[in-house]
């Protein structure tokens, strides 16, 4: 049976400006057609009236850590990490509920030390399986003694990166590599050295691609980003202080950038809330980092780099679900139109996750969409007020969705 929705404005996920007054016809869980309200084929068809709403594709967060919460309470964070999988699987389920509540229907996970998210994805106790689609890196890889313990396991001494990634523990949706340190939170623009050299990176990326695994690389600073792009990675995560030359490289090679700007906003807010307990210059540094990242986002947009909205949810102050709204607003403040920002949080995320029938409202795509009662330009700030959710053609009531 065909169901038709009369929508006030349609943002289709391709980045084009919103179109007023459309009919979205769906059938068997897929979009069948987008029609004009006067189309004679609508004769006799029951039409659901959402003419006071803007409709847009269900969202995708391209960078999360599902097992970690965005809480800023250090003792709570430690307790979470030292718990058992039984406890942590409940934490993951709660985070997925938060994503769904914020309109996020797919998440790309950047790894956790115990591989809990990958385990959860295939856990037969999840019945029915989670409505939010998960792509998981399992455990990421970092270099011995370098940054990354929370999300990765190190390459053992005497072992190659390829052996570490594709030895015993090789089942995953994509490979995550850590190729720099954290962005410095105490000194503006301080860069760390790469964790791996270009040959190691190229070898592991070739091995991953041979197995159908895309590669996401955590990299900040000029050299760590350059090496990852030259080695053939699929996406750069964070990319703070990577510089214009790397953006040209990304545009040329079709590498996607996931800037996670909201992490700096969250950290700045957190430090400010700490008041006298933290050095005031630290919050100044995160503010400057954020400003610099927004400038980079603006430049990347002008250079034709493909960007995806990813939040790093699970980092201090970065909450699952809610932070997608903030990252979208940051993209808009950096010069993206609302429609382009939504494309980065739908179509571009679907591309990174290999979900070819997701992230756009167009004939043949899966019917996953959301409605808010505001005009298109106010969609980002209205994301906590989603009035309708359609998943695979079915209207979802949040109270009974889990
Ligand atoms: Zn991350």
PDB file of N, CA and C and ligand atoms in Angstrom, residues 63-65 110-111 147 151 176 216 218 237-238 260 263 311-313 315, ligand 1:
ATOM      1  N   UNK A  63      30.847   9.787  13.914  1.00  0.00           N
ATOM      2  CA  UNK A  63      31.951   9.513  14.855  1.00  0.00           C
ATOM      3  C   UNK A  63      31.417   9.489  16.284  1.00  0.00           C
ATOM      4  N   UNK A  64      31.270   8.298  16.826  1.00  0.00           N
ATOM      5  CA  UNK A  64      30.838   8.156  18.223  1.00  0.00           C
ATOM      6  C   UNK A  64      31.697   7.092  18.917  1.00  0.00           C
ATOM      7  N   UNK A  65      31.608   7.070  20.243  1.00  0.00           N
ATOM      8  CA  UNK A  65      32.145   5.954  21.023  1.00  0.00           C
ATOM      9  C   UNK A  65      30.988   5.502  21.910  1.00  0.00           C
ATOM     10  N   UNK A 110      33.956   4.809  16.591  1.00  0.00           N
ATOM     11  CA  UNK A 110      35.398   4.984  16.427  1.00  0.00           C
ATOM     12  C   UNK A 110      36.240   4.093  17.326  1.00  0.00           C
ATOM     13  N   UNK A 111      35.617   3.089  17.948  1.00  0.00           N
ATOM     14  CA  UNK A 111      36.394   2.106  18.690  1.00  0.00           C
ATOM     15  C   UNK A 111      36.354   2.270  20.193  1.00  0.00           C
ATOM     16  N   UNK A 147      49.231   7.885  22.489  1.00  0.00           N
ATOM     17  CA  UNK A 147      47.844   8.185  22.825  1.00  0.00           C
ATOM     18  C   UNK A 147      46.881   7.174  22.180  1.00  0.00           C
ATOM     19  N   UNK A 151      40.461   3.834  23.317  1.00  0.00           N
ATOM     20  CA  UNK A 151      39.742   3.399  22.122  1.00  0.00           C
ATOM     21  C   UNK A 151      40.464   2.310  21.345  1.00  0.00           C
ATOM     22  N   UNK A 176      39.941   1.401  12.355  1.00  0.00           N
ATOM     23  CA  UNK A 176      40.254   2.719  12.929  1.00  0.00           C
ATOM     24  C   UNK A 176      41.712   2.723  13.366  1.00  0.00           C
ATOM     25  N   UNK A 216      39.277   4.632   8.902  1.00  0.00           N
ATOM     26  CA  UNK A 216      39.121   5.975   9.472  1.00  0.00           C
ATOM     27  C   UNK A 216      40.347   6.259  10.327  1.00  0.00           C
ATOM     28  N   UNK A 218      42.309   8.748  13.008  1.00  0.00           N
ATOM     29  CA  UNK A 218      42.394   9.868  13.961  1.00  0.00           C
ATOM     30  C   UNK A 218      43.704  10.589  13.670  1.00  0.00           C
ATOM     31  N   UNK A 237      39.651  11.859  10.810  1.00  0.00           N
ATOM     32  CA  UNK A 237      38.833  12.194  11.981  1.00  0.00           C
ATOM     33  C   UNK A 237      39.544  13.310  12.748  1.00  0.00           C
ATOM     34  N   UNK A 238      38.804  14.324  13.126  1.00  0.00           N
ATOM     35  CA  UNK A 238      39.289  15.520  13.842  1.00  0.00           C
ATOM     36  C   UNK A 238      40.018  16.488  12.885  1.00  0.00           C
ATOM     37  N   UNK A 260      34.602  16.942  13.949  1.00  0.00           N
ATOM     38  CA  UNK A 260      34.251  16.850  15.391  1.00  0.00           C
ATOM     39  C   UNK A 260      34.502  18.165  16.155  1.00  0.00           C
ATOM     40  N   UNK A 263      33.639  18.858  20.042  1.00  0.00           N
ATOM     41  CA  UNK A 263      34.478  18.414  21.172  1.00  0.00           C
ATOM     42  C   UNK A 263      35.149  19.605  21.843  1.00  0.00           C
ATOM     43  N   UNK A 311      30.475  13.577  15.937  1.00  0.00           N
ATOM     44  CA  UNK A 311      30.562  14.388  17.156  1.00  0.00           C
ATOM     45  C   UNK A 311      31.665  13.965  18.125  1.00  0.00           C
ATOM     46  N   UNK A 312      32.126  12.698  18.032  1.00  0.00           N
ATOM     47  CA  UNK A 312      32.990  12.123  19.065  1.00  0.00           C
ATOM     48  C   UNK A 312      32.205  11.956  20.372  1.00  0.00           C
ATOM     49  N   UNK A 313      30.889  11.738  20.258  1.00  0.00           N
ATOM     50  CA  UNK A 313      30.056  11.521  21.454  1.00  0.00           C
ATOM     51  C   UNK A 313      30.681  10.445  22.330  1.00  0.00           C
ATOM     52  N   UNK A 315      33.078  11.609  24.430  1.00  0.00           N
ATOM     53  CA  UNK A 315      34.152  12.470  24.973  1.00  0.00           C
ATOM     54  C   UNK A 315      33.548  13.342  26.063  1.00  0.00           C
TER      55      UNK A 315
HETATM   56 ZN1  LIG B   1      36.846   9.503  18.737  1.00  0.00          ZN
END
